[in-house]
Amino acid sequence: KGTKIGLKLYDVERLNISGVEISNFNAYGIEAQYLGRSYEYGIKLTDNYLHDNYCGLKLSNEAEYSTFIGNSICRNQIGVRCDSGNNAFTGNHIDKNRVAVVMSNGFNDSHVNNIIHQALATNSSMNVVIFKELNDTIKLSKIEEMLLNKFSEF
């Protein structure tokens, strides 16, 4: 527990963080910048509990090639803010945040699909807002399919 940032990762490689609880920070539970240059060198966050922070997990400025597996990111104002690409999110619970996921530049289609798909799969009720340039070629087929299946009963 603390006041500003729980854990700041800056220019690190091959780091595994598992089973940590980070809560009650008024900025970020975990903030990461300038991580590995390939998945071999990236960081791995597994089975952590990031809750009741302003932002549970912030990935910025080339925080790339990292793996996030089985983390519980809940009851934050923002669950995940990701301003970089080439990260793998698998089996995370991004639940009960005011805003589940904020993404900006650096994503390819599969990264966008996977992180939003996980947020939708672990939230019983959630609004989805996607801002997209008219000439943007991003394909959201996995998300569109899930939304159609989820709301087809109405």
PDB file of C-alpha atoms in Angstrom:
ATOM      1  CA  LYS A   1       0.000   0.000   0.000  1.00  0.00           C
ATOM      2  CA  GLY A   2       1.238   3.467  -0.739  1.00  0.00           C
ATOM      3  CA  THR A   3       0.490   6.863  -2.214  1.00  0.00           C
ATOM      4  CA  LYS A   4       1.769   7.330  -5.798  1.00  0.00           C
ATOM      5  CA  ILE A   5       3.248   4.330  -7.677  1.00  0.00           C
ATOM      6  CA  GLY A   6       3.378   0.799  -6.320  1.00  0.00           C
ATOM      7  CA  LEU A   7       6.052  -0.571  -8.649  1.00  0.00           C
ATOM      8  CA  LYS A   8       7.901   1.313 -11.389  1.00  0.00           C
ATOM      9  CA  LEU A   9       9.675  -0.804 -13.989  1.00  0.00           C
ATOM     10  CA  TYR A  10      12.087   1.186 -16.132  1.00  0.00           C
ATOM     11  CA  ASP A  11      14.409  -0.341 -18.738  1.00  0.00           C
ATOM     12  CA  VAL A  12      14.319  -3.872 -17.307  1.00  0.00           C
ATOM     13  CA  GLU A  13      14.562  -7.250 -19.025  1.00  0.00           C
ATOM     14  CA  ARG A  14      13.778 -10.865 -18.138  1.00  0.00           C
ATOM     15  CA  LEU A  15      11.919 -10.052 -14.938  1.00  0.00           C
ATOM     16  CA  ASN A  16       9.202 -12.308 -13.533  1.00  0.00           C
ATOM     17  CA  ILE A  17       6.744 -10.922 -10.987  1.00  0.00           C
ATOM     18  CA  SER A  18       4.245 -13.352  -9.502  1.00  0.00           C
ATOM     19  CA  GLY A  19       1.796 -13.446  -6.602  1.00  0.00           C
ATOM     20  CA  VAL A  20       2.081  -9.765  -5.616  1.00  0.00           C
ATOM     21  CA  GLU A  21      -0.777  -7.611  -4.317  1.00  0.00           C
ATOM     22  CA  ILE A  22      -0.572  -3.892  -5.114  1.00  0.00           C
ATOM     23  CA  SER A  23      -3.312  -1.555  -3.909  1.00  0.00           C
ATOM     24  CA  ASN A  24      -4.314   1.964  -2.889  1.00  0.00           C
ATOM     25  CA  PHE A  25      -1.935   4.007  -5.052  1.00  0.00           C
ATOM     26  CA  ASN A  26      -3.256   7.301  -6.407  1.00  0.00           C
ATOM     27  CA  ALA A  27      -1.288   6.988  -9.663  1.00  0.00           C
ATOM     28  CA  TYR A  28      -0.347   3.473 -10.847  1.00  0.00           C
ATOM     29  CA  GLY A  29      -0.221   0.054  -9.273  1.00  0.00           C
ATOM     30  CA  ILE A  30       2.478  -0.867 -11.810  1.00  0.00           C
ATOM     31  CA  GLU A  31       4.000   1.524 -14.344  1.00  0.00           C
ATOM     32  CA  ALA A  32       6.352   0.138 -16.987  1.00  0.00           C
ATOM     33  CA  GLN A  33       8.569   1.916 -19.536  1.00  0.00           C
ATOM     34  CA  TYR A  34      11.251   0.732 -21.964  1.00  0.00           C
ATOM     35  CA  LEU A  35      11.026  -3.011 -21.477  1.00  0.00           C
ATOM     36  CA  GLY A  36      12.529  -5.902 -23.477  1.00  0.00           C
ATOM     37  CA  ARG A  37      13.130  -5.740 -27.214  1.00  0.00           C
ATOM     38  CA  SER A  38      11.707  -9.228 -27.859  1.00  0.00           C
ATOM     39  CA  TYR A  39       9.538 -11.711 -25.945  1.00  0.00           C
ATOM     40  CA  GLU A  40      12.745 -13.468 -24.879  1.00  0.00           C
ATOM     41  CA  TYR A  41      13.775 -10.315 -22.986  1.00  0.00           C
ATOM     42  CA  GLY A  42      10.377  -8.987 -21.910  1.00  0.00           C
ATOM     43  CA  ILE A  43       8.898  -9.110 -18.430  1.00  0.00           C
ATOM     44  CA  LYS A  44       6.282 -11.579 -17.234  1.00  0.00           C
ATOM     45  CA  LEU A  45       3.550 -10.695 -14.719  1.00  0.00           C
ATOM     46  CA  THR A  46       1.641 -13.742 -13.490  1.00  0.00           C
ATOM     47  CA  ASP A  47      -1.122 -14.169 -10.900  1.00  0.00           C
ATOM     48  CA  ASN A  48      -0.842 -10.683  -9.398  1.00  0.00           C
ATOM     49  CA  TYR A  49      -3.653  -8.715  -7.771  1.00  0.00           C
ATOM     50  CA  LEU A  50      -3.774  -5.010  -8.735  1.00  0.00           C
ATOM     51  CA  HIS A  51      -6.735  -3.289  -7.112  1.00  0.00           C
ATOM     52  CA  ASP A  52      -8.059   0.009  -5.773  1.00  0.00           C
ATOM     53  CA  ASN A  53      -5.452   2.146  -7.561  1.00  0.00           C
ATOM     54  CA  TYR A  54      -6.095   5.035  -9.923  1.00  0.00           C
ATOM     55  CA  CYS A  55      -4.686   2.836 -12.727  1.00  0.00           C
ATOM     56  CA  GLY A  56      -3.882  -0.821 -12.119  1.00  0.00           C
ATOM     57  CA  LEU A  57      -1.323  -1.301 -14.923  1.00  0.00           C
ATOM     58  CA  LYS A  58       0.207   1.362 -17.182  1.00  0.00           C
ATOM     59  CA  LEU A  59       2.396   0.372 -20.115  1.00  0.00           C
ATOM     60  CA  SER A  60       4.016   3.340 -21.820  1.00  0.00           C
ATOM     61  CA  ASN A  61       6.981   4.387 -23.951  1.00  0.00           C
ATOM     62  CA  GLU A  62       8.078   1.134 -25.543  1.00  0.00           C
ATOM     63  CA  ALA A  63       6.886  -1.105 -22.717  1.00  0.00           C
ATOM     64  CA  GLU A  64       6.769  -3.936 -25.194  1.00  0.00           C
ATOM     65  CA  TYR A  65       7.243  -7.681 -25.544  1.00  0.00           C
ATOM     66  CA  SER A  66       5.879  -8.565 -22.148  1.00  0.00           C
ATOM     67  CA  THR A  67       3.460 -11.260 -21.040  1.00  0.00           C
ATOM     68  CA  PHE A  68       0.566 -10.831 -18.600  1.00  0.00           C
ATOM     69  CA  ILE A  69      -1.061 -14.082 -17.450  1.00  0.00           C
ATOM     70  CA  GLY A  70      -3.769 -14.715 -14.857  1.00  0.00           C
ATOM     71  CA  ASN A  71      -3.622 -11.311 -13.197  1.00  0.00           C
ATOM     72  CA  SER A  72      -6.626  -9.849 -11.402  1.00  0.00           C
ATOM     73  CA  ILE A  73      -6.933  -6.134 -12.199  1.00  0.00           C
ATOM     74  CA  CYS A  74     -10.035  -4.798 -10.490  1.00  0.00           C
ATOM     75  CA  ARG A  75     -11.698  -1.883  -8.705  1.00  0.00           C
ATOM     76  CA  ASN A  76      -9.336   0.701 -10.237  1.00  0.00           C
ATOM     77  CA  GLN A  77     -10.420   3.880 -11.999  1.00  0.00           C
ATOM     78  CA  ILE A  78      -8.585   2.512 -15.073  1.00  0.00           C
ATOM     79  CA  GLY A  79      -7.748  -1.178 -15.200  1.00  0.00           C
ATOM     80  CA  VAL A  80      -5.104  -1.185 -17.937  1.00  0.00           C
ATOM     81  CA  ARG A  81      -3.693   1.762 -19.869  1.00  0.00           C
ATOM     82  CA  CYS A  82      -1.538   0.614 -22.729  1.00  0.00           C
ATOM     83  CA  ASP A  83       0.337   3.082 -24.929  1.00  0.00           C
ATOM     84  CA  SER A  84       2.625   0.486 -26.494  1.00  0.00           C
ATOM     85  CA  GLY A  85       2.220  -2.684 -28.505  1.00  0.00           C
ATOM     86  CA  ASN A  86       3.553  -6.211 -28.781  1.00  0.00           C
ATOM     87  CA  ASN A  87       2.329  -7.393 -25.388  1.00  0.00           C
ATOM     88  CA  ALA A  88       0.512 -10.665 -24.731  1.00  0.00           C
ATOM     89  CA  PHE A  89      -2.493 -10.741 -22.376  1.00  0.00           C
ATOM     90  CA  THR A  90      -3.819 -14.204 -21.471  1.00  0.00           C
ATOM     91  CA  GLY A  91      -6.414 -15.221 -18.878  1.00  0.00           C
ATOM     92  CA  ASN A  92      -6.437 -11.945 -16.952  1.00  0.00           C
ATOM     93  CA  HIS A  93      -9.481 -10.772 -14.980  1.00  0.00           C
ATOM     94  CA  ILE A  94     -10.012  -7.106 -15.813  1.00  0.00           C
ATOM     95  CA  ASP A  95     -13.156  -6.565 -13.792  1.00  0.00           C
ATOM     96  CA  LYS A  96     -15.087  -3.900 -11.863  1.00  0.00           C
ATOM     97  CA  ASN A  97     -12.895  -1.002 -13.003  1.00  0.00           C
ATOM     98  CA  ARG A  98     -14.522   2.303 -13.901  1.00  0.00           C
ATOM     99  CA  VAL A  99     -12.754   1.995 -17.291  1.00  0.00           C
ATOM    100  CA  ALA A 100     -11.441  -1.478 -18.098  1.00  0.00           C
ATOM    101  CA  VAL A 101      -8.918  -0.734 -20.854  1.00  0.00           C
ATOM    102  CA  VAL A 102      -7.499   2.407 -22.477  1.00  0.00           C
ATOM    103  CA  MET A 103      -5.336   1.845 -25.536  1.00  0.00           C
ATOM    104  CA  SER A 104      -3.614   4.232 -27.871  1.00  0.00           C
ATOM    105  CA  ASN A 105      -0.866   3.815 -30.437  1.00  0.00           C
ATOM    106  CA  GLY A 106       1.252   0.763 -31.085  1.00  0.00           C
ATOM    107  CA  PHE A 107      -1.302  -2.031 -31.270  1.00  0.00           C
ATOM    108  CA  ASN A 108      -1.831  -4.507 -34.038  1.00  0.00           C
ATOM    109  CA  ASP A 109      -5.179  -6.189 -34.628  1.00  0.00           C
ATOM    110  CA  SER A 110      -4.588  -9.290 -32.507  1.00  0.00           C
ATOM    111  CA  HIS A 111      -3.404  -7.309 -29.457  1.00  0.00           C
ATOM    112  CA  VAL A 112      -6.483  -5.085 -29.532  1.00  0.00           C
ATOM    113  CA  ASN A 113      -8.766  -8.083 -29.996  1.00  0.00           C
ATOM    114  CA  ASN A 114      -7.220 -10.135 -27.181  1.00  0.00           C
ATOM    115  CA  ILE A 115      -7.195  -7.522 -24.428  1.00  0.00           C
ATOM    116  CA  ILE A 116     -10.724  -6.255 -25.155  1.00  0.00           C
ATOM    117  CA  HIS A 117     -11.991  -9.828 -25.549  1.00  0.00           C
ATOM    118  CA  GLN A 118     -10.651 -10.670 -22.074  1.00  0.00           C
ATOM    119  CA  ALA A 119     -12.214  -7.582 -20.544  1.00  0.00           C
ATOM    120  CA  LEU A 120     -15.579  -8.454 -22.113  1.00  0.00           C
ATOM    121  CA  ALA A 121     -15.327 -12.100 -21.082  1.00  0.00           C
ATOM    122  CA  THR A 122     -14.737 -11.292 -17.409  1.00  0.00           C
ATOM    123  CA  ASN A 123     -17.286  -8.485 -17.007  1.00  0.00           C
ATOM    124  CA  SER A 124     -20.974  -9.236 -16.662  1.00  0.00           C
ATOM    125  CA  SER A 125     -21.976  -5.725 -17.698  1.00  0.00           C
ATOM    126  CA  MET A 126     -19.731  -3.324 -19.501  1.00  0.00           C
ATOM    127  CA  ASN A 127     -19.956  -0.508 -22.026  1.00  0.00           C
ATOM    128  CA  VAL A 128     -17.628  -0.674 -25.013  1.00  0.00           C
ATOM    129  CA  VAL A 129     -16.584   2.504 -26.793  1.00  0.00           C
ATOM    130  CA  ILE A 130     -14.140   2.251 -29.672  1.00  0.00           C
ATOM    131  CA  PHE A 131     -12.714   5.403 -31.236  1.00  0.00           C
ATOM    132  CA  LYS A 132     -11.369   4.673 -34.677  1.00  0.00           C
ATOM    133  CA  GLU A 133     -10.171   6.813 -37.560  1.00  0.00           C
ATOM    134  CA  LEU A 134     -12.259   6.415 -40.710  1.00  0.00           C
ATOM    135  CA  ASN A 135      -9.193   5.255 -42.652  1.00  0.00           C
ATOM    136  CA  ASP A 136      -7.986   2.937 -39.854  1.00  0.00           C
ATOM    137  CA  THR A 137      -7.570  -0.644 -41.043  1.00  0.00           C
ATOM    138  CA  ILE A 138      -7.794  -2.281 -37.615  1.00  0.00           C
ATOM    139  CA  LYS A 139      -9.975  -5.370 -37.650  1.00  0.00           C
ATOM    140  CA  LEU A 140     -12.065  -6.021 -34.576  1.00  0.00           C
ATOM    141  CA  SER A 141     -13.701  -9.246 -35.763  1.00  0.00           C
ATOM    142  CA  LYS A 142     -13.163 -11.202 -32.514  1.00  0.00           C
ATOM    143  CA  ILE A 143     -14.715  -8.390 -30.477  1.00  0.00           C
ATOM    144  CA  GLU A 144     -17.563  -7.809 -32.930  1.00  0.00           C
ATOM    145  CA  GLU A 145     -18.375 -11.540 -32.890  1.00  0.00           C
ATOM    146  CA  MET A 146     -18.387 -11.630 -29.085  1.00  0.00           C
ATOM    147  CA  LEU A 147     -20.609  -8.547 -28.848  1.00  0.00           C
ATOM    148  CA  LEU A 148     -23.058 -10.024 -31.349  1.00  0.00           C
ATOM    149  CA  ASN A 149     -23.167 -13.323 -29.433  1.00  0.00           C
ATOM    150  CA  LYS A 150     -23.404 -11.626 -26.028  1.00  0.00           C
ATOM    151  CA  PHE A 151     -26.265  -9.357 -26.986  1.00  0.00           C
ATOM    152  CA  SER A 152     -28.084 -11.504 -29.549  1.00  0.00           C
ATOM    153  CA  GLU A 153     -30.632 -12.604 -26.949  1.00  0.00           C
ATOM    154  CA  PHE A 154     -32.089  -9.071 -26.741  1.00  0.00           C
TER     155      PHE A 154
END
